[in-house]
Amino acid sequence: MTRWTAEDIPDQSGRVAVVTGANSGLGYVTSLELARRGAHVVLGCRNEVRGKEAVARLIAAAPGADVELRPLDMADLSSIRSFADSIQASFPAVDILVNNAGVMAIPRRETADGFEMQFGTNHLGHFALTGLLLPLMVHQAGARVVTVSSTAHKPGAIDFEDLMHERRYRRFGAYSASKLANLLFTFELHRKLAAIDAPLISVAAHPGTSATNLVRATADGNPVIEFVMAHGVRLVGQSEAKGALPQLYAATAPEVRGGEYFGPNGLMESRGYPKKVDSSSASKDAETAARLWTVSEDLTGVTYGALRP
């Protein structure tokens, strides 16, 4: 695994992959490489115009790629339900779900359902989507749920008394909390799947410091901040293609096991090739994870009935 690249992805022919936030950045690269290896890839995208442009770029880069676009807004539970319904109507099983879409350190806004945007999109949206697609995955041999987190989870904390950051909103604090929630979800899903001996596994990955659209979104339209951040990322980080390798490894490498977490092998996990990495002690708190799970079911209305014996 020292220098694992996209060239090492095994054949994915006959497999169905769903990638959220697939029109740009890590999601686009992930979709492209899975399609290059023969997977049928469903690109879940909020913006239809950008989604169509992404499909066109993808087909140009990988002629014959078996891909399709479906509308998906991770900040809207009704959109998530409609997307999941369309997937269930189209496929008997899903082999790979990459929970990739995200927003980062934006000014406080709310989702269509009244959730703080970062927690609602990054965690609750993917919690809901995974639960709705679970019946297509839970009994599928070799199936994987890959949730994309960040090294920014490390200073994060879950405040159950103020999950939506209404008392005090700190944009990076809210982002860190949402990325911690991603890992708490990943590990709790792993425990629940292991308890019923399901073949489906739950894993996580992070891209290190990567030049993605999240960096531009963080600048919130400020050209000076965008310039500084973009150039800073170029100095210490890596390309989107390299940043996508940990989640591609997590999604496809045969040696991956449930509950594992992957990131770059370079200095401070900022760049490099995929390797298994550690996460904060808070991310491994089973009591917090169980409580967050219950709260997430209540907030989204999505219950994981397929996990019950």
Coordinates of C-alpha atoms in Angstrom, one line a residue:
M1 CA 0.0 0.0 0.0
T2 CA 3.1 2.3 0.2
R3 CA 2.5 3.8 -3.3
W4 CA -1.0 2.6 -4.1
T5 CA -2.5 4.6 -7.0
A6 CA -5.7 4.5 -9.1
E7 CA -3.9 2.1 -11.4
D8 CA -4.2 -0.5 -8.6
I9 CA -8.0 -0.4 -8.5
P10 CA -9.3 -3.9 -9.2
D11 CA -11.8 -4.5 -11.9
Q12 CA -15.2 -3.1 -11.0
S13 CA -17.3 -4.6 -13.8
G14 CA -20.8 -5.5 -12.8
R15 CA -20.7 -3.3 -9.7
V16 CA -22.9 -0.3 -9.0
A17 CA -21.4 2.7 -7.3
V18 CA -23.2 5.8 -5.9
V19 CA -21.1 8.9 -5.3
T20 CA -22.4 12.1 -3.7
G21 CA -21.1 15.5 -4.7
A22 CA -19.8 13.9 -7.8
N23 CA -19.7 16.9 -10.2
S24 CA -16.3 18.3 -9.0
G25 CA -13.3 17.7 -6.8
L26 CA -12.9 14.4 -5.0
G27 CA -16.3 13.2 -6.0
Y28 CA -15.6 13.7 -9.7
V29 CA -12.2 12.0 -9.5
T30 CA -13.7 9.1 -7.6
S31 CA -16.5 8.7 -10.1
L32 CA -14.0 8.8 -13.0
E33 CA -11.7 6.2 -11.6
L34 CA -14.5 3.8 -10.7
A35 CA -16.0 4.2 -14.1
R36 CA -12.6 3.6 -15.7
R37 CA -12.5 0.2 -13.9
G38 CA -15.9 -0.8 -15.3
A39 CA -18.3 0.2 -12.5
H40 CA -21.7 1.7 -13.3
V41 CA -21.5 5.0 -11.5
V42 CA -24.4 7.1 -10.4
L43 CA -23.3 10.7 -9.9
G44 CA -25.5 12.4 -7.3
C45 CA -25.3 16.1 -7.9
R46 CA -27.3 19.1 -6.6
N47 CA -26.7 21.3 -9.7
E48 CA -28.0 19.7 -12.8
V49 CA -26.1 21.9 -15.2
R50 CA -22.8 21.2 -13.5
G51 CA -23.7 17.6 -13.2
K52 CA -24.3 17.3 -16.9
E53 CA -20.9 19.1 -17.6
A54 CA -19.2 16.6 -15.2
V55 CA -20.8 13.6 -17.1
A56 CA -19.6 15.0 -20.4
R57 CA -16.0 15.5 -19.0
L58 CA -16.0 12.1 -17.6
I59 CA -17.1 10.4 -20.8
A60 CA -14.5 12.4 -22.7
A61 CA -11.8 11.3 -20.3
A62 CA -13.0 7.6 -20.2
P63 CA -14.8 6.8 -23.5
G64 CA -17.4 4.1 -23.0
A65 CA -17.8 4.9 -19.3
D66 CA -21.1 3.6 -17.8
V67 CA -22.3 6.7 -15.9
E68 CA -25.4 8.6 -15.2
L69 CA -26.5 11.7 -13.4
R70 CA -29.3 11.9 -10.9
P71 CA -30.4 15.0 -8.9
L72 CA -29.4 14.9 -5.2
D73 CA -29.3 17.8 -2.7
M74 CA -27.7 16.6 0.5
A75 CA -29.2 19.6 2.3
D76 CA -32.8 18.5 1.6
L77 CA -34.2 15.4 3.0
S78 CA -37.0 15.2 0.4
S79 CA -34.4 15.3 -2.4
I80 CA -32.4 12.5 -0.6
R81 CA -35.6 10.4 -0.3
S82 CA -36.4 10.9 -4.0
F83 CA -32.9 10.0 -5.0
A84 CA -32.9 6.8 -2.8
D85 CA -36.3 5.9 -4.2
S86 CA -35.0 6.2 -7.8
I87 CA -32.0 4.0 -6.9
Q88 CA -34.1 1.4 -5.3
A89 CA -36.4 1.3 -8.4
S90 CA -33.4 0.9 -10.8
F91 CA -31.0 -1.5 -9.1
P92 CA -31.4 -4.7 -7.1
A93 CA -28.2 -3.9 -5.2
V94 CA -25.6 -1.2 -4.7
D95 CA -22.0 -2.2 -4.2
I96 CA -20.3 1.1 -3.3
L97 CA -21.7 4.2 -1.6
V98 CA -19.2 7.1 -1.3
N99 CA -20.5 9.7 1.1
N100 CA -18.4 12.5 -0.4
A101 CA -20.5 15.7 -0.7
G102 CA -19.7 18.4 1.8
V103 CA -19.6 22.0 2.8
M104 CA -16.8 23.6 4.8
A105 CA -16.6 26.5 7.2
I106 CA -19.3 28.6 5.6
P107 CA -21.3 31.4 7.2
R108 CA -24.2 30.0 9.2
R109 CA -27.1 28.9 7.1
E110 CA -29.8 26.2 7.4
T111 CA -30.8 23.3 5.2
A112 CA -34.3 22.9 3.8
D113 CA -35.2 21.1 6.9
G114 CA -33.9 23.7 9.3
F115 CA -30.6 22.0 10.3
E116 CA -27.3 24.0 10.5
M117 CA -25.9 23.6 7.0
Q118 CA -22.6 21.8 7.8
F119 CA -24.0 19.3 10.3
G120 CA -27.1 18.9 8.1
T121 CA -25.2 18.3 4.9
N122 CA -22.1 16.6 6.0
H123 CA -23.6 14.3 8.6
L124 CA -27.4 14.1 8.7
G125 CA -27.8 14.1 4.9
H126 CA -25.4 11.1 4.5
F127 CA -26.9 9.4 7.6
A128 CA -30.3 9.6 5.9
L129 CA -29.0 8.5 2.5
T130 CA -27.1 5.5 3.8
G131 CA -30.0 4.3 5.8
L132 CA -32.3 4.6 2.8
L133 CA -29.9 2.7 0.6
L134 CA -29.0 0.1 3.2
P135 CA -31.6 -2.5 2.1
L136 CA -29.7 -2.6 -1.2
M137 CA -26.3 -3.1 0.4
V138 CA -26.5 -4.9 3.7
H139 CA -26.6 -8.4 2.2
Q140 CA -24.4 -7.6 -0.8
A141 CA -21.0 -9.4 -0.7
G142 CA -18.1 -7.0 -0.9
A143 CA -20.3 -3.9 -0.5
R144 CA -18.9 -0.8 1.1
V145 CA -20.0 2.5 2.6
V146 CA -17.2 5.0 2.5
T147 CA -17.7 8.2 4.4
V148 CA -15.3 11.1 3.8
S149 CA -14.1 12.8 6.9
S150 CA -11.1 15.2 7.5
T151 CA -8.2 15.7 9.9
A152 CA -10.3 18.7 11.0
H153 CA -12.3 16.2 13.0
K154 CA -9.6 16.2 15.7
P155 CA -10.5 19.4 17.5
G156 CA -14.2 18.7 17.0
A157 CA -16.8 18.1 19.7
I158 CA -20.4 17.1 19.7
D159 CA -22.6 19.4 21.9
F160 CA -25.9 17.6 22.2
E161 CA -27.3 20.7 23.9
D162 CA -26.5 22.8 20.8
L163 CA -26.2 20.5 17.8
M164 CA -27.2 23.2 15.4
H165 CA -24.8 25.8 16.8
E166 CA -27.5 28.3 17.5
R167 CA -26.0 29.7 20.7
R168 CA -22.6 30.5 19.2
Y169 CA -21.6 29.8 15.6
R170 CA -18.0 29.3 14.8
R171 CA -17.7 28.2 11.2
F172 CA -14.6 26.0 11.6
G173 CA -15.9 24.6 14.9
A174 CA -19.1 23.6 13.2
Y175 CA -17.1 22.0 10.4
S176 CA -14.9 20.0 12.8
A177 CA -18.0 18.8 14.6
S178 CA -19.6 17.6 11.4
K179 CA -16.4 15.7 10.4
L180 CA -16.3 14.1 13.9
A181 CA -19.9 13.1 13.4
N182 CA -18.8 11.4 10.1
L183 CA -16.4 9.2 12.0
L184 CA -18.7 8.5 14.9
F185 CA -21.3 7.4 12.3
T186 CA -18.8 5.3 10.4
F187 CA -17.6 3.4 13.5
E188 CA -21.1 2.9 14.9
L189 CA -22.4 1.6 11.6
H190 CA -19.4 -0.8 11.6
R191 CA -20.3 -2.1 15.0
K192 CA -24.0 -2.6 14.0
L193 CA -23.0 -4.4 10.8
A194 CA -20.6 -6.6 12.6
A195 CA -23.3 -7.5 15.2
I196 CA -25.4 -9.1 12.5
D197 CA -22.5 -10.6 10.5
A198 CA -23.4 -8.5 7.5
P199 CA -21.0 -8.7 4.5
L200 CA -21.3 -4.9 4.0
I201 CA -18.5 -2.9 5.6
S202 CA -18.4 0.7 6.8
V203 CA -15.1 2.6 6.4
A204 CA -13.9 6.2 6.3
A205 CA -11.2 8.2 4.5
H206 CA -9.8 11.7 4.4
P207 CA -8.0 13.5 1.5
G208 CA -5.3 15.3 3.5
T209 CA -4.9 18.8 2.3
S210 CA -6.3 18.9 -1.2
A211 CA -7.2 21.6 -3.7
T212 CA -10.9 21.1 -3.9
N213 CA -14.0 23.3 -4.3
L214 CA -14.4 23.2 -0.5
V215 CA -11.4 25.6 -0.3
R216 CA -13.1 28.0 -2.7
A217 CA -16.4 27.7 -0.7
T218 CA -14.6 28.4 2.5
A219 CA -13.4 31.8 1.1
D220 CA -17.1 32.7 0.7
G221 CA -16.5 34.8 -2.3
N222 CA -13.6 36.8 -0.8
P223 CA -11.0 36.8 -3.6
V224 CA -8.1 37.6 -1.2
I225 CA -8.9 34.8 1.1
E226 CA -9.5 32.4 -1.8
F227 CA -6.1 33.4 -3.3
V228 CA -4.3 32.8 0.0
M229 CA -6.0 29.5 0.7
A230 CA -5.6 28.2 -2.8
H231 CA -1.9 28.9 -2.9
G232 CA -1.4 27.6 0.6
V233 CA -3.0 24.3 -0.4
R234 CA -0.8 24.1 -3.4
L235 CA 2.3 24.5 -1.3
V236 CA 1.5 22.0 1.4
G237 CA -1.2 19.9 -0.2
Q238 CA -1.9 17.9 -3.3
S239 CA -4.1 17.6 -6.3
E240 CA -7.7 16.4 -6.3
A241 CA -6.6 13.3 -8.1
K242 CA -4.1 12.5 -5.3
G243 CA -6.6 13.6 -2.6
A244 CA -9.2 11.1 -3.9
L245 CA -6.8 8.1 -3.5
P246 CA -7.7 7.3 0.2
Q247 CA -11.4 7.1 -0.6
L248 CA -10.8 5.1 -3.7
Y249 CA -8.6 2.7 -1.7
A250 CA -11.2 2.4 1.0
A251 CA -13.9 1.7 -1.7
T252 CA -12.0 -0.9 -3.7
A253 CA -8.9 -2.4 -2.1
P254 CA -9.4 -6.1 -1.3
E255 CA -7.5 -5.9 2.0
V256 CA -9.7 -3.2 3.6
R257 CA -11.7 -4.2 6.7
G258 CA -14.7 -2.7 8.3
G259 CA -14.1 0.1 10.8
E260 CA -10.8 1.2 9.2
Y261 CA -9.9 4.8 8.3
F262 CA -7.5 5.9 5.6
G263 CA -5.6 9.0 4.7
P264 CA -2.3 10.1 3.0
N265 CA 1.0 8.7 4.2
G266 CA 2.9 12.0 4.1
L267 CA 3.8 14.5 6.8
M268 CA 0.9 15.2 9.1
E269 CA -1.3 13.2 6.7
S270 CA -1.5 16.2 4.4
R271 CA -0.4 14.5 1.2
G272 CA 0.9 11.2 -0.2
Y273 CA -0.4 7.8 -0.9
P274 CA -3.2 6.0 1.0
K275 CA -2.5 4.3 4.4
K276 CA -4.5 3.3 7.4
V277 CA -4.5 6.2 9.9
D278 CA -5.7 6.8 13.4
S279 CA -8.5 9.1 14.6
S280 CA -9.2 11.1 17.7
S281 CA -10.3 9.4 20.9
A282 CA -13.6 11.3 20.7
S283 CA -14.3 9.6 17.4
K284 CA -14.1 6.2 19.1
D285 CA -16.5 7.0 22.0
A286 CA -19.1 4.3 21.5
E287 CA -21.5 6.0 24.0
T288 CA -21.4 9.3 22.1
A289 CA -21.8 7.4 18.8
A290 CA -24.9 5.6 20.0
R291 CA -26.5 8.8 21.3
L292 CA -25.7 10.6 18.0
W293 CA -27.2 7.7 16.1
T294 CA -30.5 7.9 18.0
V295 CA -30.6 11.7 17.6
S296 CA -29.9 11.4 13.9
E297 CA -32.7 8.9 13.5
D298 CA -35.1 11.3 15.3
L299 CA -34.0 14.3 13.2
T300 CA -34.1 12.6 9.8
G301 CA -36.9 10.2 10.4
V302 CA -34.7 7.5 8.8
T303 CA -34.4 4.3 10.9
Y304 CA -32.0 1.5 10.1
G305 CA -34.5 -1.4 10.2
A306 CA -32.3 -3.5 8.0
L307 CA -29.8 -3.7 10.8
R308 CA -32.2 -5.4 13.2
P309 CA -31.7 -9.1 13.6

